[in-house]
Coordinates of C-alpha atoms in Angstrom, one line a residue:
M1 CA 20.9 175.5 104.9
I2 CA 18.4 173.1 103.5
K3 CA 19.1 169.9 101.5
I4 CA 17.3 169.2 98.2
E5 CA 16.1 165.9 99.7
T6 CA 14.3 167.8 102.4
V7 CA 12.8 170.2 99.9
L8 CA 11.5 167.3 97.8
D9 CA 10.2 165.5 100.9
I10 CA 8.2 168.6 101.9
L11 CA 6.7 169.0 98.5
K12 CA 5.8 165.3 98.1
K13 CA 4.3 165.1 101.6
N14 CA 2.0 168.1 100.8
G15 CA 1.1 167.0 97.3
L16 CA 2.9 169.8 95.6
F17 CA 5.7 168.1 93.7
R18 CA 5.4 167.4 90.0
E19 CA 8.9 166.7 88.6
I20 CA 12.4 167.8 88.3
I21 CA 13.4 169.0 84.8
D22 CA 17.1 168.8 84.2
Q23 CA 18.1 170.2 80.8
G24 CA 21.5 168.5 80.3
S25 CA 23.2 169.9 83.5
Y26 CA 25.5 167.8 85.6
Y27 CA 23.2 167.3 88.6
Y28 CA 22.6 163.6 88.0
N29 CA 23.1 162.9 91.7
Y30 CA 20.7 165.3 93.5
S31 CA 21.5 164.0 97.0
D32 CA 24.6 166.2 97.3
V33 CA 22.7 169.4 96.4
D34 CA 21.9 171.9 99.2
F35 CA 20.9 175.5 99.4
D36 CA 22.3 178.2 101.8
S37 CA 19.7 180.8 100.9
I38 CA 16.1 181.1 99.5
S39 CA 14.7 184.0 97.7
Y40 CA 11.9 185.3 95.4
D41 CA 13.9 188.3 94.4
S42 CA 16.3 187.7 91.5
R43 CA 18.5 190.5 92.6
K44 CA 19.3 188.7 95.9
V45 CA 20.4 185.3 94.7
K46 CA 23.7 183.5 95.0
E47 CA 25.3 180.4 93.6
R48 CA 23.7 178.1 96.2
S49 CA 20.3 179.9 96.4
L50 CA 17.0 178.2 95.7
F51 CA 15.0 180.8 93.7
F52 CA 11.2 180.9 93.8
V53 CA 9.5 182.0 90.6
K54 CA 6.3 183.7 91.6
G55 CA 3.9 186.5 90.6
A56 CA 1.7 187.2 87.5
S57 CA 4.2 189.9 86.3
F58 CA 7.3 187.6 86.5
K59 CA 9.5 187.9 83.4
K60 CA 11.9 185.3 82.1
E61 CA 14.6 188.0 82.1
F62 CA 14.6 188.0 85.9
L63 CA 15.5 184.4 85.9
L64 CA 18.2 184.8 83.3
S65 CA 19.7 187.7 85.3
A66 CA 19.8 185.4 88.4
I67 CA 21.5 182.7 86.4
S68 CA 24.2 185.3 85.3
Q69 CA 24.9 185.7 89.1
G70 CA 25.5 182.0 89.5
L71 CA 22.0 180.6 90.2
G72 CA 22.0 176.9 89.8
W73 CA 18.4 175.9 90.7
Y74 CA 14.9 177.3 90.6
I75 CA 11.4 176.2 91.7
A76 CA 8.4 177.2 89.6
E77 CA 5.0 176.1 88.3
Q78 CA 6.4 175.8 84.7
D79 CA 9.7 175.1 83.0
F80 CA 11.3 178.3 81.7
E81 CA 13.9 176.4 79.6
V82 CA 16.9 178.4 80.8
G83 CA 19.4 175.5 81.0
I84 CA 19.5 174.9 84.8
P85 CA 17.5 172.3 86.8
A86 CA 13.9 173.3 87.7
I87 CA 11.7 171.8 90.5
I88 CA 8.2 172.0 89.1
V89 CA 5.4 172.3 91.6
N90 CA 1.6 172.6 91.6
D91 CA 1.4 175.8 93.7
I92 CA 4.5 178.0 94.1
K93 CA 3.1 180.1 97.0
K94 CA 2.2 177.0 99.1
A95 CA 5.6 175.5 98.3
M96 CA 7.4 178.8 99.3
S97 CA 5.7 179.0 102.7
L98 CA 6.3 175.4 103.7
I99 CA 10.0 175.4 102.5
A100 CA 10.6 178.8 104.3
M101 CA 9.3 177.3 107.6
E102 CA 11.8 174.5 107.4
F103 CA 14.7 176.7 106.1
Y104 CA 14.4 179.1 109.0
G105 CA 14.1 176.3 111.6
N106 CA 10.4 176.3 112.2
P107 CA 10.5 179.4 114.3
Q108 CA 6.7 179.4 114.6
E109 CA 7.1 176.4 117.1
K110 CA 9.2 178.6 119.4
L111 CA 6.8 181.5 119.7
K112 CA 3.3 182.0 121.0
I113 CA 1.6 183.7 118.0
L114 CA -1.3 186.1 118.2
A115 CA -3.0 187.3 115.0
F116 CA -5.6 190.1 114.4
T117 CA -7.8 190.4 111.4
G118 CA -10.6 192.8 110.6
T119 CA -11.4 195.6 108.2
K120 CA -10.2 198.1 110.7
G121 CA -8.6 198.2 114.1
K122 CA -5.8 195.6 113.5
T123 CA -3.0 198.0 114.2
T124 CA -4.6 199.5 117.3
A125 CA -5.4 196.1 118.7
A126 CA -1.9 194.9 118.0
Y127 CA -0.4 197.8 119.9
F128 CA -2.7 197.1 122.9
A129 CA -1.5 193.4 122.8
Y130 CA 2.1 194.4 122.5
N131 CA 1.9 196.7 125.6
I132 CA 0.0 194.1 127.6
L133 CA 2.5 191.3 126.8
A134 CA 5.5 193.6 127.3
Q135 CA 4.6 193.8 131.1
H136 CA 5.9 190.3 131.8
H137 CA 6.9 188.7 128.5
R138 CA 9.1 189.6 125.5
P139 CA 6.9 190.2 122.5
A140 CA 7.8 190.9 118.9
M141 CA 5.3 192.7 116.7
L142 CA 4.6 192.7 112.9
S143 CA 2.4 195.7 112.3
T144 CA 1.4 198.0 109.5
M145 CA 2.7 201.0 111.5
N146 CA 5.7 199.6 113.4
T147 CA 7.5 196.3 113.4
T148 CA 9.9 195.2 116.1
L149 CA 11.8 191.9 116.3
D150 CA 13.8 192.8 119.5
G151 CA 11.6 195.2 121.5
K152 CA 14.0 198.0 120.9
T153 CA 14.2 198.8 117.2
F154 CA 11.0 199.7 115.3
F155 CA 10.6 200.0 111.6
K156 CA 7.7 200.3 109.1
S157 CA 6.6 197.2 107.2
A158 CA 6.1 197.3 103.4
L159 CA 3.1 194.9 103.7
T160 CA 0.5 194.4 106.4
T161 CA 1.5 190.7 106.4
P162 CA 5.0 190.0 104.9
E163 CA 5.7 187.5 102.1
S164 CA 6.2 184.0 103.6
I165 CA 10.0 183.9 103.2
D166 CA 10.3 187.3 104.9
L167 CA 7.8 186.3 107.5
F168 CA 9.6 183.2 108.7
D169 CA 13.0 185.1 108.4
M170 CA 11.6 187.7 110.8
M171 CA 10.2 185.1 113.1
A172 CA 13.6 183.4 113.3
Q173 CA 15.2 186.8 114.1
A174 CA 12.6 187.3 116.9
V175 CA 13.5 183.8 118.3
H176 CA 17.2 184.6 118.1
N177 CA 16.5 187.9 120.0
G178 CA 14.9 186.0 122.8
R179 CA 11.3 187.0 122.0
T180 CA 8.6 184.8 123.6
H181 CA 5.5 186.0 121.7
L182 CA 4.7 187.4 118.3
I183 CA 1.8 189.7 117.6
M184 CA 0.9 190.2 113.9
E185 CA -1.8 191.6 111.6
V186 CA -3.1 189.1 109.1
S187 CA -4.8 190.7 106.1
S188 CA -7.3 189.0 103.8
Q189 CA -4.6 189.4 101.1
A190 CA -2.3 187.3 103.2
Y191 CA -4.6 184.3 102.8
L192 CA -5.6 185.2 99.2
V193 CA -1.9 185.0 98.1
K194 CA -0.9 182.3 100.7
R195 CA 1.6 184.3 102.7
V196 CA 0.7 182.4 105.9
Y197 CA 0.0 179.0 104.3
G198 CA 0.6 176.2 106.7
L199 CA 0.9 178.5 109.7
T200 CA -1.2 177.8 112.8
F201 CA -1.8 180.7 115.3
D202 CA -2.2 180.2 119.0
V203 CA -4.9 182.9 119.1
G204 CA -6.7 184.5 116.2
V205 CA -8.9 187.6 116.7
F206 CA -11.6 188.8 114.3
L207 CA -12.4 192.4 115.1
N208 CA -15.0 193.4 112.4
I209 CA -16.0 193.2 108.7
S210 CA -17.2 195.8 106.3
P211 CA -16.8 196.2 102.5
D212 CA -13.2 197.2 101.7
H213 CA -10.4 195.9 99.4
I214 CA -12.9 195.0 96.8
G215 CA -11.8 195.7 93.3
P216 CA -10.1 194.3 90.2
I217 CA -6.7 193.7 91.8
E218 CA -8.0 192.7 95.3
H219 CA -11.2 190.7 96.2
P220 CA -13.9 190.3 93.6
S221 CA -16.7 190.5 96.2
L222 CA -17.5 190.9 99.8
E223 CA -18.1 187.2 100.1
D224 CA -14.6 186.5 98.9
Y225 CA -13.2 189.1 101.2
F226 CA -15.1 187.6 104.2
Y227 CA -14.1 184.0 103.3
H228 CA -10.4 184.9 103.2
K229 CA -10.6 186.7 106.6
R230 CA -12.4 183.7 108.1
L231 CA -9.5 181.5 107.2
L232 CA -7.7 182.9 110.2
M233 CA -10.3 181.3 112.5
E234 CA -9.8 178.0 110.8
N235 CA -6.1 178.2 111.3
S236 CA -6.1 179.2 115.0
R237 CA -6.1 177.0 118.1
A238 CA -8.3 179.5 120.0
V239 CA -10.3 182.5 118.7
V240 CA -11.7 185.8 120.0
I241 CA -14.6 187.4 118.1
N242 CA -16.6 190.6 118.2
S243 CA -20.2 189.5 118.7
D244 CA -21.5 192.9 117.4
M245 CA -19.8 192.6 114.0
D246 CA -21.7 192.0 110.8
H247 CA -22.2 188.4 109.9
F248 CA -21.4 187.3 113.5
S249 CA -23.8 184.3 113.2
V250 CA -21.6 182.8 110.4
L251 CA -18.5 183.0 112.7
K252 CA -20.3 181.8 115.7
E253 CA -21.3 178.6 113.9
Q254 CA -17.8 178.2 112.4
V255 CA -16.0 178.2 115.8
E256 CA -18.5 176.4 118.0
D257 CA -16.1 173.4 118.3
Q258 CA -13.0 175.6 119.0
D259 CA -11.8 177.3 122.1
H260 CA -13.3 180.8 121.9
D261 CA -14.2 184.0 123.6
F262 CA -16.8 186.5 122.3
Y263 CA -17.0 190.1 123.4
G264 CA -19.7 192.7 122.9
S265 CA -23.5 192.7 123.5
Q266 CA -24.0 189.0 122.7
S267 CA -21.5 187.9 125.3
S268 CA -20.6 188.2 129.0
N269 CA -17.5 190.2 128.1
Q270 CA -19.0 193.7 127.7
I271 CA -18.0 197.4 128.1
E272 CA -19.8 199.5 130.7
N273 CA -19.4 203.1 131.9
S274 CA -17.7 204.1 128.7
K275 CA -16.1 207.6 129.0
A276 CA -13.5 209.5 127.0
F277 CA -10.5 208.1 128.8
S278 CA -11.8 205.2 130.9
F279 CA -14.2 202.3 130.8
S280 CA -15.3 199.3 132.9
A281 CA -15.5 195.7 131.7
T282 CA -17.5 192.7 132.7
G283 CA -16.8 189.0 132.3
K284 CA -13.3 187.6 132.1
L285 CA -11.8 191.2 132.2
A286 CA -14.0 192.5 135.0
G287 CA -12.6 195.8 136.3
D288 CA -11.9 199.4 135.6
Y289 CA -9.6 200.6 132.8
D290 CA -7.8 203.8 131.9
I291 CA -7.3 204.3 128.1
Q292 CA -5.5 207.1 126.1
L293 CA -7.3 206.4 122.8
I294 CA -10.8 208.0 122.8
G295 CA -13.7 206.2 121.1
H296 CA -15.8 203.2 121.9
F297 CA -14.3 201.3 119.0
N298 CA -10.8 201.7 120.6
Q299 CA -12.2 200.3 123.9
E300 CA -13.5 197.3 121.9
N301 CA -10.0 196.8 120.4
A302 CA -8.6 197.0 123.9
V303 CA -11.0 194.3 125.2
A304 CA -10.3 192.1 122.2
A305 CA -6.5 192.3 122.9
G306 CA -7.0 191.7 126.6
L307 CA -9.0 188.5 126.0
A308 CA -6.4 187.2 123.6
C309 CA -3.5 188.0 125.9
L310 CA -5.3 186.4 128.8
R311 CA -5.0 183.1 126.9
L312 CA -1.3 183.8 126.3
G313 CA -0.3 184.2 129.9
A314 CA -1.0 187.8 130.7
S315 CA -2.6 188.7 134.1
L316 CA -5.5 191.2 134.6
E317 CA -3.0 193.6 136.1
D318 CA -0.8 193.3 132.9
I319 CA -3.9 194.0 130.8
K320 CA -4.8 197.1 132.8
K321 CA -1.3 198.5 132.7
G322 CA -0.8 197.6 129.0
I323 CA -4.1 199.3 127.9
A324 CA -3.4 202.4 129.9
A325 CA 0.1 202.7 128.3
T326 CA -1.0 202.3 124.7
R327 CA -0.6 205.1 122.2
V328 CA -0.6 204.5 118.4
P329 CA 1.1 206.8 115.8
G330 CA -1.6 208.1 113.5
R331 CA -4.5 206.5 115.4
M332 CA -6.6 209.2 117.2
E333 CA -3.7 211.4 117.8
V334 CA -4.9 214.7 119.3
L335 CA -3.2 218.1 119.0
T336 CA -4.5 221.4 120.3
Q337 CA -4.2 224.8 118.5
K338 CA -3.3 228.0 120.4
N339 CA -6.9 229.0 120.0
G340 CA -8.1 225.9 121.8
A341 CA -9.5 224.0 118.7
K342 CA -8.6 220.3 118.6
I343 CA -7.0 218.4 115.7
F344 CA -7.6 214.7 115.3
I345 CA -5.2 212.7 113.1
D346 CA -6.4 209.2 112.3
Y347 CA -5.8 206.5 109.7
A348 CA -9.5 206.1 109.0
H349 CA -9.4 205.2 105.3
N350 CA -12.8 203.7 104.5
G351 CA -16.4 204.7 104.9
D352 CA -17.0 202.7 108.1
S353 CA -13.9 203.8 110.0
L354 CA -14.5 207.5 108.9
K355 CA -18.1 207.3 110.2
K356 CA -16.9 206.1 113.6
L357 CA -14.2 208.7 113.7
I358 CA -16.7 211.5 112.9
N359 CA -19.1 210.2 115.6
V360 CA -16.4 210.2 118.2
V361 CA -15.2 213.7 117.4
E362 CA -18.8 215.1 117.3
T363 CA -19.4 213.6 120.8
H364 CA -16.6 215.6 122.3
Q365 CA -16.4 218.7 120.0
T366 CA -19.7 220.5 119.5
G367 CA -18.5 223.5 117.5
K368 CA -17.4 223.9 113.9
I369 CA -15.8 220.8 112.3
A370 CA -13.5 220.7 109.3
L371 CA -12.5 217.4 107.6
V372 CA -9.4 216.8 105.4
L373 CA -9.8 213.7 103.3
G374 CA -8.6 212.0 100.2
S375 CA -8.8 208.5 98.7
T376 CA -6.1 206.2 97.3
G377 CA -5.5 205.9 93.6
N378 CA -5.6 202.6 91.7
K379 CA -7.0 200.6 94.7
G380 CA -10.0 200.5 97.0
E381 CA -12.1 202.5 94.5
S382 CA -15.4 201.6 96.3
R383 CA -14.3 203.8 99.2
R384 CA -14.9 207.0 97.1
K385 CA -18.6 206.4 96.9
D386 CA -18.7 205.3 100.5
F387 CA -17.0 208.6 101.6
G388 CA -19.3 210.7 99.4
L389 CA -22.6 209.1 100.7
L390 CA -21.4 209.4 104.3
L391 CA -20.4 213.1 104.0
N392 CA -23.6 213.9 102.2
Q393 CA -25.3 213.1 105.5
H394 CA -23.1 215.6 107.3
P395 CA -23.8 219.0 105.8
E396 CA -22.5 220.6 109.0
I397 CA -18.9 219.5 108.3
Q398 CA -16.7 221.6 106.0
V399 CA -15.0 219.1 103.8
F400 CA -11.6 219.6 102.2
L401 CA -10.9 217.0 99.6
T402 CA -7.2 216.5 98.8
A403 CA -4.5 213.9 97.8
D404 CA -4.0 210.6 99.6
D405 CA -1.6 208.3 97.8
P406 CA -3.1 209.2 94.3
N407 CA -0.6 206.9 92.6
Y408 CA -1.3 207.0 88.8
E409 CA -4.6 208.9 89.2
D410 CA -5.2 212.6 89.3
P411 CA -6.1 213.5 92.9
M412 CA -8.6 216.1 91.7
A413 CA -10.3 213.5 89.6
I414 CA -10.6 211.3 92.7
A415 CA -11.9 214.4 94.6
D416 CA -14.5 215.0 91.8
E417 CA -15.7 211.3 92.2
I418 CA -16.1 211.7 95.9
S419 CA -17.9 215.0 95.6
S420 CA -20.3 213.7 93.0
Y421 CA -22.2 212.0 95.8
I422 CA -22.3 215.1 98.0
S423 CA -25.0 217.7 97.4
H424 CA -23.5 220.5 99.5
P425 CA -20.4 222.5 98.6
V426 CA -16.9 221.1 99.4
E427 CA -13.4 222.5 99.0
K428 CA -10.9 220.7 96.6
I429 CA -7.2 221.4 97.2
A430 CA -4.7 219.0 95.5
D431 CA -1.8 219.8 97.9
R432 CA -2.4 218.1 101.2
E433 CA -0.4 220.5 103.2
E434 CA -2.4 223.5 101.8
A435 CA -5.7 221.6 102.5
I436 CA -4.7 221.0 106.2
K437 CA -3.7 224.6 106.6
A438 CA -7.0 225.8 105.1
A439 CA -9.0 223.6 107.4
M440 CA -7.2 224.8 110.5
V441 CA -7.8 228.4 109.5
I442 CA -11.6 228.0 109.8
T443 CA -11.5 226.6 113.4
N444 CA -11.0 229.2 116.2
Q445 CA -12.3 228.1 119.5
E446 CA -12.0 225.1 121.9
L447 CA -15.2 223.3 120.8
D448 CA -14.1 223.4 117.1
A449 CA -12.2 220.5 115.5
V450 CA -10.2 219.5 112.4
I451 CA -10.2 215.9 111.4
I452 CA -7.3 214.8 109.2
A453 CA -8.2 211.4 108.0
G454 CA -6.5 208.7 105.9
K455 CA -2.7 208.8 106.1
G456 CA -2.3 208.6 109.8
A457 CA 1.5 208.5 110.5
D458 CA 2.5 207.8 106.9
C459 CA 5.5 210.0 105.9
Y460 CA 5.1 209.6 102.2
Q461 CA 2.7 210.1 99.3
I462 CA 2.5 207.4 96.6
V463 CA 2.7 209.2 93.3
Q464 CA 3.2 207.5 89.9
G465 CA 4.1 204.2 91.6
K466 CA 6.8 205.7 93.9
K467 CA 6.8 206.9 97.5
E468 CA 7.5 210.6 97.6
D469 CA 8.7 212.2 100.9
Y470 CA 5.9 213.8 102.9
P471 CA 6.3 215.3 106.4
G472 CA 3.3 213.5 107.8
D473 CA -0.1 214.9 108.8
A474 CA 0.9 215.5 112.4
A475 CA 4.1 217.4 111.5
I476 CA 2.2 219.6 109.1
A477 CA -0.5 220.3 111.6
E478 CA 2.1 221.3 114.2
R479 CA 3.5 223.9 111.8
Y480 CA 0.3 225.8 111.9
L481 CA -0.8 225.4 115.5

């Protein structure tokens, strides 16, 4: 429960309050008003809910529907003139985050919070951190692939970083379940739309940056994308940064007065003796490590997670055990066909991550390579050119272009756009299962490989705005082993 006086105090203290507009209702004495729920979904309101009006696509009908269910108050950036009192604010997203913190009892103060940002690697690094902290602590995790608030039950999140009301609700559940730490992925979108406004992280980790999520409904430019990712550093007590990432000098200057660790070639925390399933580290993590996920970039993610967890109470032994135990659904999963050929299933869904994936596979598999790939519809359009230009440099790879969450676009039109940048022949098969089957057919000995990129462990295809059931890349590959 939260009293209206508390709501108004929070808004005034943070410069967000404008006025209360009371259109002839009977709430002349506001001091006796309180709310037993908060929501931004008009379908989930009750008589004593405080409803937040947010979103560019919000319609007045949603508010009228909520009022028909008994809603008595709402909070918005404008007066919708619907006959109930309105709290008018300057910024609804900021207001929602700050009020949610208070409503759920400020759970962020009862957890050690570790956040990862980066164009790629957030989920893998989060899994490493979860397994490290699970050795002697009780972590919760909010991840794109799997979320757990009790360490036992895992479910897939709808968003990389949940809306603020959902986020603080989940944090409160984690506290109730006796969790001591929270590991989460923080997207650039989370800062762009203020899902984590007012939240301070104990440790923030910046893994890398490359052009992605740039388009009409996301970030207008790389500069804007980078700026919003850097806000995590500004809102963290201590930071861990990859010294080999693009634009490192900007970050290095930004965090010089903060507690920080760097890793990579411009630091003392480096990777040595890198092999497929082991590596050595220098610096704070000095020692030898076993790892199940192949690829140097996964070893970098492990080091980033290790340095962050060291600041949160993990021992070197915890870090070694946690790294060795980590597997990630849809991240460098490896299957073997009866003929010995390998199948690599990975979430690589932009040009940079696909380039790294191909490089890793070609290091270990020197035979024929087939690649199954699509690109999402109605978002991340710049990836299509990136894919095409990259694959044009790899005429040795047999490419099968197919569907990957086409949404409202024709998957073959997306395939045509990718292939327009490729000068050698490619196969185009709209049905993803048929594309996977066709790619597997052309590999026949143990040095051959099929790379299935993009969807990872997702068990759906987004078509016409809806999630359609899809068995998943691994399940389909297993049918044809």
